[in-house]
mmCIF file of C-alpha atoms in Angstrom:
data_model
loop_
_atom_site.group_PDB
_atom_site.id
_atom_site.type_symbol
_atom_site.label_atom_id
_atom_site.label_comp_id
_atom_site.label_asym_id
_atom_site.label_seq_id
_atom_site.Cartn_x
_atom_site.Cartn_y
_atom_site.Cartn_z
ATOM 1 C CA UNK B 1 110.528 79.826 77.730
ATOM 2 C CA UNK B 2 108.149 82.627 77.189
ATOM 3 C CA UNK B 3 104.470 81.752 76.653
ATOM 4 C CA UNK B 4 103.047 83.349 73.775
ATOM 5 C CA UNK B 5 98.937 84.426 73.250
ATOM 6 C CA UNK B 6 97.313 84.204 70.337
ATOM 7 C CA UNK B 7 94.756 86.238 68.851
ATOM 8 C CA UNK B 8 92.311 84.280 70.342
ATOM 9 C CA UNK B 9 93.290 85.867 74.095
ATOM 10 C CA UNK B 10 93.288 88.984 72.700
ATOM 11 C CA UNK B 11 89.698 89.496 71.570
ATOM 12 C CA UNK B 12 87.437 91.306 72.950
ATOM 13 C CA UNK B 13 85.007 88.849 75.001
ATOM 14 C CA UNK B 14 82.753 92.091 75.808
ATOM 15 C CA UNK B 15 79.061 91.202 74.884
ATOM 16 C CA UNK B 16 77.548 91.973 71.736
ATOM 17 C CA UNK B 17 81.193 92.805 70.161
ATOM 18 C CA UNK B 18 80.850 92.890 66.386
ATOM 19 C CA UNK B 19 83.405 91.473 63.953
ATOM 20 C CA UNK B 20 84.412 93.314 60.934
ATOM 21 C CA UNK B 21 86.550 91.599 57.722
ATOM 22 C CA UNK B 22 86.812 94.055 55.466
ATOM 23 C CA UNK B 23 87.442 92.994 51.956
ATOM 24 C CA UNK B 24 90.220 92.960 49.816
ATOM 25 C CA UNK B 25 92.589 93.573 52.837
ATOM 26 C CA UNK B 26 93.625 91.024 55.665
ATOM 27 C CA UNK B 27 92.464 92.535 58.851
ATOM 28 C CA UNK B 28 89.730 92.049 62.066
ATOM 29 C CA UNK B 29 87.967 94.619 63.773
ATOM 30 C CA UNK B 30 85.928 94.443 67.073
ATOM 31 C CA UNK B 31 83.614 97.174 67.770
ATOM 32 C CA UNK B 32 82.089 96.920 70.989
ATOM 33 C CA UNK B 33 80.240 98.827 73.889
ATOM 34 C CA UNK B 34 80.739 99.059 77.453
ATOM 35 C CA UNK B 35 78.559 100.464 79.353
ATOM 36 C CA UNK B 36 77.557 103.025 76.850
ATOM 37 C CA UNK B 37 81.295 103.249 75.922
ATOM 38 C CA UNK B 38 82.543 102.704 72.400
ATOM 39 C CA UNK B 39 85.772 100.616 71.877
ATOM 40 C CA UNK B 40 87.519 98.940 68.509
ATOM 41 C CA UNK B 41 90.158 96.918 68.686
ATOM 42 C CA UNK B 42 91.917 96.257 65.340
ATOM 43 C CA UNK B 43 94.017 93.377 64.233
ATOM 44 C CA UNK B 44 96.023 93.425 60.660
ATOM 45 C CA UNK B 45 97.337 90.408 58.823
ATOM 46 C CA UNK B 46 98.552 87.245 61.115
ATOM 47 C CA UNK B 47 99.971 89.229 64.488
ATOM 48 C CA UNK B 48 98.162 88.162 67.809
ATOM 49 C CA UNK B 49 98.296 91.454 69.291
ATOM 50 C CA UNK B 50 96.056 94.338 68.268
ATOM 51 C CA UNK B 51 97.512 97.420 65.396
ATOM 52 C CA UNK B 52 95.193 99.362 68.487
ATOM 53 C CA UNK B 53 92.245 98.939 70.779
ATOM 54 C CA UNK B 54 90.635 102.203 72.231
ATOM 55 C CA UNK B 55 88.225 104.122 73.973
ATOM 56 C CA UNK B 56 86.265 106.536 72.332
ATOM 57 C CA UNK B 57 84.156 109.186 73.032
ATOM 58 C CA UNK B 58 81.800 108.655 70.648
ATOM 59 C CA UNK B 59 81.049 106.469 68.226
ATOM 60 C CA UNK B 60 81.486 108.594 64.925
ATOM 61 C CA UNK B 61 85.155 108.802 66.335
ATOM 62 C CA UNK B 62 85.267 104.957 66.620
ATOM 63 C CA UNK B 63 83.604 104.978 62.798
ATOM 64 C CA UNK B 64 86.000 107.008 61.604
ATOM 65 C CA UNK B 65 89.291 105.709 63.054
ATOM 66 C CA UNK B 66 88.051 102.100 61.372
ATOM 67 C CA UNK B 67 87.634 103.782 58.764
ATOM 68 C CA UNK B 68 91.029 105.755 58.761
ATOM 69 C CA UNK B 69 92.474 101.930 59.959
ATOM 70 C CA UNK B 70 90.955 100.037 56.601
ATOM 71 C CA UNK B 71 92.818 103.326 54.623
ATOM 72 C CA UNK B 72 95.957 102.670 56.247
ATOM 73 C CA UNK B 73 95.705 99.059 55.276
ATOM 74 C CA UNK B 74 95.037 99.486 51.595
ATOM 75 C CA UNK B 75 97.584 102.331 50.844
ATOM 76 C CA UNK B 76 100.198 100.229 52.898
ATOM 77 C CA UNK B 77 98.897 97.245 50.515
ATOM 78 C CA UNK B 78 99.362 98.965 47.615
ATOM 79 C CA UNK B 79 103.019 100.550 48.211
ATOM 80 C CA UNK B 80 104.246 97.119 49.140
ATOM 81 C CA UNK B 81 103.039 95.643 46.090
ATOM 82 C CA UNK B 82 104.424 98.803 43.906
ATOM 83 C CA UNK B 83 107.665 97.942 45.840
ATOM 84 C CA UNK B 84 107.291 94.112 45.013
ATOM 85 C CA UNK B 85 106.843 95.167 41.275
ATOM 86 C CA UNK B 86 109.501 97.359 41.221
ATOM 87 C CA UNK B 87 111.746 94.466 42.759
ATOM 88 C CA UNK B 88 110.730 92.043 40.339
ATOM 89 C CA UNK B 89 110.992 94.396 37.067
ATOM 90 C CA UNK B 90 114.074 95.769 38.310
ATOM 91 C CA UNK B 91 117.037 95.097 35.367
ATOM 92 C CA UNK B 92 120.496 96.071 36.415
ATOM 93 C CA UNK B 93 122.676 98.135 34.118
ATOM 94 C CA UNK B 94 125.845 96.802 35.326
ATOM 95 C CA UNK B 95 128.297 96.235 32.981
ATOM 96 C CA UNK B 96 131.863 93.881 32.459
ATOM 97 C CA UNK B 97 134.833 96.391 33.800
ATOM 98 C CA UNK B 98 132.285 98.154 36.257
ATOM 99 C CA UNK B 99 133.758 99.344 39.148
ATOM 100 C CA UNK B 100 132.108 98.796 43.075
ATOM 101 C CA UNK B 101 132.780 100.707 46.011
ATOM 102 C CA UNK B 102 131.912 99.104 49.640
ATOM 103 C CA UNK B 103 132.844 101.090 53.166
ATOM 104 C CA UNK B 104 131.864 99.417 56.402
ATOM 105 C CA UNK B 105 133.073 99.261 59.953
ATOM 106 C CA UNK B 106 132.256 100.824 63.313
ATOM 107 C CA UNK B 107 134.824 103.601 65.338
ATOM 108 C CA UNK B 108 136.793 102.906 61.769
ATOM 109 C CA UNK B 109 135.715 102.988 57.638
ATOM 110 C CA UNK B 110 137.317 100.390 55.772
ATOM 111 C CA UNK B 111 137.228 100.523 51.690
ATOM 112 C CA UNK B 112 136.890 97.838 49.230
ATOM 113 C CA UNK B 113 136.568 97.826 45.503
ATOM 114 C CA UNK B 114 135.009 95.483 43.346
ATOM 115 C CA UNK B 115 135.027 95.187 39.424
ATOM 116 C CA UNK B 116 132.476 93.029 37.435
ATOM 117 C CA UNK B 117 133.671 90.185 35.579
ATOM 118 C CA UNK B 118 131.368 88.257 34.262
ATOM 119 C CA UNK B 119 126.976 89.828 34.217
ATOM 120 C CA UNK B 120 123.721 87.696 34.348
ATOM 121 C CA UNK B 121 120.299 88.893 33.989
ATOM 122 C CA UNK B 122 119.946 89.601 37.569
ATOM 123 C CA UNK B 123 123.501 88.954 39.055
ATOM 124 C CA UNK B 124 126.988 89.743 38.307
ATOM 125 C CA UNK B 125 129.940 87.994 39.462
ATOM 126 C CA UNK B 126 132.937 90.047 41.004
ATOM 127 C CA UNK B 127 136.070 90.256 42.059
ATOM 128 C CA UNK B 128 137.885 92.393 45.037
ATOM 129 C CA UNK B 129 140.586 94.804 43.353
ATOM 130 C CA UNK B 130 143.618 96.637 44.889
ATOM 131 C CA UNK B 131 143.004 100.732 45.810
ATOM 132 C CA UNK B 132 145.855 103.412 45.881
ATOM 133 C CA UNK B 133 146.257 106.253 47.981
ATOM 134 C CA UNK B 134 145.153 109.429 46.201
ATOM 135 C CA UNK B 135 147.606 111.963 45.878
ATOM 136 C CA UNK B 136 147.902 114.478 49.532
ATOM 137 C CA UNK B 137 145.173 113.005 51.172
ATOM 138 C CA UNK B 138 146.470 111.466 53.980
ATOM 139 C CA UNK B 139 145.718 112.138 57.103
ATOM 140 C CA UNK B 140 146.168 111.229 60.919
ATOM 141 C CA UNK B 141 145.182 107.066 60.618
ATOM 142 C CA UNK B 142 142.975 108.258 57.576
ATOM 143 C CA UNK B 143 143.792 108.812 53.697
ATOM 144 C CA UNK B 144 141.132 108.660 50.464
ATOM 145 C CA UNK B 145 141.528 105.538 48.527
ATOM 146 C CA UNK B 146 140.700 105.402 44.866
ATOM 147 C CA UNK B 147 140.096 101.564 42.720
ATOM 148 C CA UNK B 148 142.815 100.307 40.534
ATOM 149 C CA UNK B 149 141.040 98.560 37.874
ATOM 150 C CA UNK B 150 142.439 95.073 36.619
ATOM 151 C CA UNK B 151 144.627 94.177 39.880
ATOM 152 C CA UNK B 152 142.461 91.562 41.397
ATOM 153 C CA UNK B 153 143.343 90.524 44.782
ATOM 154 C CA UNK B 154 140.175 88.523 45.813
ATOM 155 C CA UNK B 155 138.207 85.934 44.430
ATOM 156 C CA UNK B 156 135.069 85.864 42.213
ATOM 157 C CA UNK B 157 131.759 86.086 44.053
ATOM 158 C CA UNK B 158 128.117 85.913 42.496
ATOM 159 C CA UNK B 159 126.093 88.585 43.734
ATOM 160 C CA UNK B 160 122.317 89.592 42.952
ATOM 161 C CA UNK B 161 122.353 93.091 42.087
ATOM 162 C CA UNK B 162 119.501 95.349 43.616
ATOM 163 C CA UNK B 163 117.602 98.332 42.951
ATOM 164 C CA UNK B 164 120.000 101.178 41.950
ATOM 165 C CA UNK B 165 122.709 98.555 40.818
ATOM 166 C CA UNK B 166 123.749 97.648 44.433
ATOM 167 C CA UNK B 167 124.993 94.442 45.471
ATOM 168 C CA UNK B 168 124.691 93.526 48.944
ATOM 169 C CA UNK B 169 127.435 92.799 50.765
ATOM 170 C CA UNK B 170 128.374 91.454 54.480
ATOM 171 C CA UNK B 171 127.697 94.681 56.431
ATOM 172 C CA UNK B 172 126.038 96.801 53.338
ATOM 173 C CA UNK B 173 126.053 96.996 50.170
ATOM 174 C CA UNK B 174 128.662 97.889 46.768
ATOM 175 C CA UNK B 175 127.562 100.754 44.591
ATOM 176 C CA UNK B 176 128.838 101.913 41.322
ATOM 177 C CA UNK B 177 132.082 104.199 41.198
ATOM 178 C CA UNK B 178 134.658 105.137 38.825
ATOM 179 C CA UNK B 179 138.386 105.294 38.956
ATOM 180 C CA UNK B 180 138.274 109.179 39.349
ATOM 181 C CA UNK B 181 136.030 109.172 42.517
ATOM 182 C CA UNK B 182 138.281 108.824 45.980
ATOM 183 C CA UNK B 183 136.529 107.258 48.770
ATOM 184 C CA UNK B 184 137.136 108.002 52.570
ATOM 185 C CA UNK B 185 139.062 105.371 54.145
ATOM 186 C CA UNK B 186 140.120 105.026 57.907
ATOM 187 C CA UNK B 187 141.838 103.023 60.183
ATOM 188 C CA UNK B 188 142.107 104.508 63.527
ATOM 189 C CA UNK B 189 140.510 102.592 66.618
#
Protein backbone atom coordinates (compact mmCIF):
# COMPACT_ATOMS: atom_id res chain seq x y z
CA UNK A 1 0.00 0.00 0.00
CA UNK A 2 0.91 3.43 -1.10
CA UNK A 3 1.70 6.01 1.61
CA UNK A 4 -0.08 9.09 1.18
CA UNK A 5 1.22 12.96 2.45
CA UNK A 6 -0.83 15.30 3.69
CA UNK A 7 -0.84 18.88 3.39
CA UNK A 8 1.13 19.13 6.24
CA UNK A 9 4.42 17.61 4.13
CA UNK A 10 3.68 19.76 1.58
CA UNK A 11 4.14 23.21 3.10
CA UNK A 12 6.57 25.25 2.65
CA UNK A 13 8.96 25.01 5.88
CA UNK A 14 11.11 28.00 4.25
CA UNK A 15 11.56 30.74 7.00
CA UNK A 16 9.42 33.59 7.34
CA UNK A 17 6.72 31.90 4.83
CA UNK A 18 3.45 33.78 5.19
CA UNK A 19 0.01 32.16 5.21
CA UNK A 20 -2.80 33.57 3.32
CA UNK A 21 -6.83 32.44 3.87
CA UNK A 22 -8.56 34.41 1.79
CA UNK A 23 -12.16 34.87 2.59
CA UNK A 24 -15.19 33.64 1.31
CA UNK A 25 -13.26 30.89 -0.65
CA UNK A 26 -11.54 27.65 0.78
CA UNK A 27 -7.94 27.95 -0.10
CA UNK A 28 -4.05 28.44 1.53
CA UNK A 29 -1.39 30.34 0.16
CA UNK A 30 2.37 30.42 1.16
CA UNK A 31 4.36 33.25 0.01
CA UNK A 32 7.82 32.93 0.81
CA UNK A 33 11.49 34.08 -0.03
CA UNK A 34 14.56 32.32 -0.72
CA UNK A 35 17.37 33.88 -0.90
CA UNK A 36 15.92 36.97 -2.38
CA UNK A 37 13.67 34.63 -4.47
CA UNK A 38 9.90 34.89 -4.43
CA UNK A 39 7.82 31.62 -4.31
CA UNK A 40 3.81 30.86 -3.58
CA UNK A 41 2.60 27.78 -3.26
CA UNK A 42 -1.22 27.51 -3.40
CA UNK A 43 -3.53 24.94 -1.98
CA UNK A 44 -7.53 24.94 -2.84
CA UNK A 45 -10.22 23.20 -0.84
CA UNK A 46 -9.15 19.74 1.06
CA UNK A 47 -6.31 18.25 -1.59
CA UNK A 48 -2.78 17.70 0.04
CA UNK A 49 -0.93 18.62 -2.92
CA UNK A 50 -0.50 22.19 -4.13
CA UNK A 51 -3.15 23.82 -7.32
CA UNK A 52 0.88 25.26 -7.96
CA UNK A 53 4.03 26.33 -6.21
CA UNK A 54 6.53 28.57 -8.23
CA UNK A 55 9.36 30.63 -8.71
CA UNK A 56 9.05 34.01 -9.63
CA UNK A 57 10.95 36.64 -10.82
CA UNK A 58 9.61 39.16 -8.98
CA UNK A 59 7.34 39.65 -6.57
CA UNK A 60 4.54 41.76 -8.39
CA UNK A 61 4.43 38.49 -10.58
CA UNK A 62 3.99 36.37 -7.39
CA UNK A 63 1.18 39.24 -6.29
CA UNK A 64 -0.49 38.93 -9.19
CA UNK A 65 -0.67 35.18 -9.90
CA UNK A 66 -2.33 35.02 -6.08
CA UNK A 67 -4.24 37.27 -7.12
CA UNK A 68 -5.23 35.68 -10.57
CA UNK A 69 -5.35 32.17 -8.16
CA UNK A 70 -8.13 33.78 -5.54
CA UNK A 71 -10.08 34.84 -9.18
CA UNK A 72 -9.94 31.45 -10.37
CA UNK A 73 -11.33 30.25 -7.10
CA UNK A 74 -14.34 32.51 -6.88
CA UNK A 75 -15.53 32.31 -10.58
CA UNK A 76 -15.03 28.42 -10.30
CA UNK A 77 -17.19 28.91 -6.92
CA UNK A 78 -19.71 30.63 -8.44
CA UNK A 79 -20.32 28.40 -11.74
CA UNK A 80 -20.54 25.37 -9.53
CA UNK A 81 -23.08 26.82 -7.44
CA UNK A 82 -25.06 28.26 -10.71
CA UNK A 83 -24.71 24.56 -11.80
CA UNK A 84 -25.97 23.28 -8.30
CA UNK A 85 -29.00 25.71 -8.71
CA UNK A 86 -29.71 24.81 -11.96
CA UNK A 87 -29.68 21.02 -10.78
CA UNK A 88 -31.88 21.59 -8.03
CA UNK A 89 -34.55 23.94 -9.96
CA UNK A 90 -34.39 21.77 -12.82
CA UNK A 91 -38.32 20.41 -13.60
CA UNK A 92 -38.55 17.84 -16.31
CA UNK A 93 -41.12 18.18 -19.06
CA UNK A 94 -41.49 14.60 -19.66
CA UNK A 95 -44.66 13.44 -20.31
CA UNK A 96 -46.91 9.78 -20.14
CA UNK A 97 -46.43 8.22 -23.92
CA UNK A 98 -42.91 10.00 -24.24
CA UNK A 99 -40.66 8.27 -26.22
CA UNK A 100 -36.56 7.61 -25.14
CA UNK A 101 -33.83 6.83 -27.31
CA UNK A 102 -30.48 5.16 -25.73
CA UNK A 103 -27.31 3.98 -28.14
CA UNK A 104 -24.28 2.53 -26.42
CA UNK A 105 -21.56 0.05 -27.15
CA UNK A 106 -17.94 0.04 -28.27
CA UNK A 107 -16.63 -1.36 -32.10
CA UNK A 108 -20.74 -1.71 -32.31
CA UNK A 109 -24.05 0.88 -31.55
CA UNK A 110 -26.81 -0.86 -30.06
CA UNK A 111 -30.45 0.98 -29.86
CA UNK A 112 -33.00 0.93 -27.24
CA UNK A 113 -36.25 2.73 -26.81
CA UNK A 114 -38.00 3.64 -23.87
CA UNK A 115 -41.61 5.12 -23.37
CA UNK A 116 -42.79 6.81 -20.07
CA UNK A 117 -45.41 5.25 -18.16
CA UNK A 118 -46.04 6.59 -15.23
CA UNK A 119 -44.11 10.72 -14.26
CA UNK A 120 -43.09 12.07 -10.75
CA UNK A 121 -41.88 15.42 -9.95
CA UNK A 122 -38.38 14.54 -10.60
CA UNK A 123 -38.53 10.90 -12.01
CA UNK A 124 -40.42 8.96 -14.46
CA UNK A 125 -40.82 5.37 -14.59
CA UNK A 126 -40.24 3.47 -18.01
CA UNK A 127 -40.46 0.76 -19.90
CA UNK A 128 -38.11 -0.79 -22.86
CA UNK A 129 -40.27 -0.93 -26.21
CA UNK A 130 -39.75 -2.96 -29.45
CA UNK A 131 -37.98 -0.83 -32.67
CA UNK A 132 -38.57 -1.69 -36.45
CA UNK A 133 -36.34 -1.45 -39.21
CA UNK A 134 -36.99 1.72 -41.21
CA UNK A 135 -37.80 1.26 -44.63
CA UNK A 136 -34.18 0.77 -47.16
CA UNK A 137 -31.89 1.41 -44.58
CA UNK A 138 -30.11 -1.51 -44.14
CA UNK A 139 -26.87 -1.91 -44.52
CA UNK A 140 -23.74 -4.31 -44.23
CA UNK A 141 -24.34 -5.51 -40.16
CA UNK A 142 -26.04 -1.97 -39.82
CA UNK A 143 -29.77 -0.69 -40.46
CA UNK A 144 -31.70 2.60 -38.73
CA UNK A 145 -34.13 1.55 -36.16
CA UNK A 146 -37.15 3.64 -35.37
CA UNK A 147 -39.51 3.08 -31.65
CA UNK A 148 -42.76 1.31 -31.87
CA UNK A 149 -44.78 2.89 -29.28
CA UNK A 150 -47.05 0.61 -26.97
CA UNK A 151 -45.09 -2.86 -27.56
CA UNK A 152 -43.32 -3.16 -24.31
CA UNK A 153 -40.77 -5.76 -24.11
CA UNK A 154 -38.95 -4.79 -20.82
CA UNK A 155 -39.88 -4.01 -17.50
CA UNK A 156 -40.68 -0.74 -15.65
CA UNK A 157 -37.69 1.11 -14.23
CA UNK A 158 -37.71 4.44 -12.07
CA UNK A 159 -35.36 6.79 -13.36
CA UNK A 160 -34.43 10.49 -12.19
CA UNK A 161 -34.63 12.57 -15.12
CA UNK A 162 -31.76 15.22 -15.65
CA UNK A 163 -31.12 18.43 -17.15
CA UNK A 164 -32.48 18.45 -20.75
CA UNK A 165 -35.00 15.56 -19.87
CA UNK A 166 -32.28 12.81 -19.88
CA UNK A 167 -32.36 9.83 -17.88
CA UNK A 168 -29.26 8.14 -17.17
CA UNK A 169 -28.79 4.94 -18.11
CA UNK A 170 -26.02 2.00 -17.70
CA UNK A 171 -23.44 3.31 -20.21
CA UNK A 172 -25.24 6.92 -20.94
CA UNK A 173 -28.09 8.33 -20.91
CA UNK A 174 -32.03 8.22 -22.81
CA UNK A 175 -33.09 11.40 -24.52
CA UNK A 176 -36.35 12.38 -25.96
CA UNK A 177 -37.33 11.11 -29.60
CA UNK A 178 -40.32 10.62 -31.59
CA UNK A 179 -41.63 7.82 -33.68
CA UNK A 180 -40.57 9.68 -36.95
CA UNK A 181 -36.83 10.05 -35.97
CA UNK A 182 -34.62 6.72 -37.08
CA UNK A 183 -31.68 6.10 -35.02
CA UNK A 184 -28.35 4.42 -36.22
CA UNK A 185 -28.11 0.99 -35.09
CA UNK A 186 -25.18 -1.56 -35.60
CA UNK A 187 -24.12 -4.82 -34.95
CA UNK A 188 -20.94 -5.68 -36.57
CA UNK A 189 -17.85 -6.71 -34.31
Amino acid sequence: MRHRFDRSFYIPKAKGAIKITPKGIEAEIYIYDVNGVPYAAMFGGKRAKPDSHYRYRTVQQREEAVRNYIAALISSSARKQQMRDERNNFQHSLKVGDLLHYSWGYDQTQCEFFQVVKVNASSVVIREIASKTEENSEGRDCDRRLPVRDKFVGEEMLKRVQIGNRVPMKFGSASPTDEKTSHYCSWYC
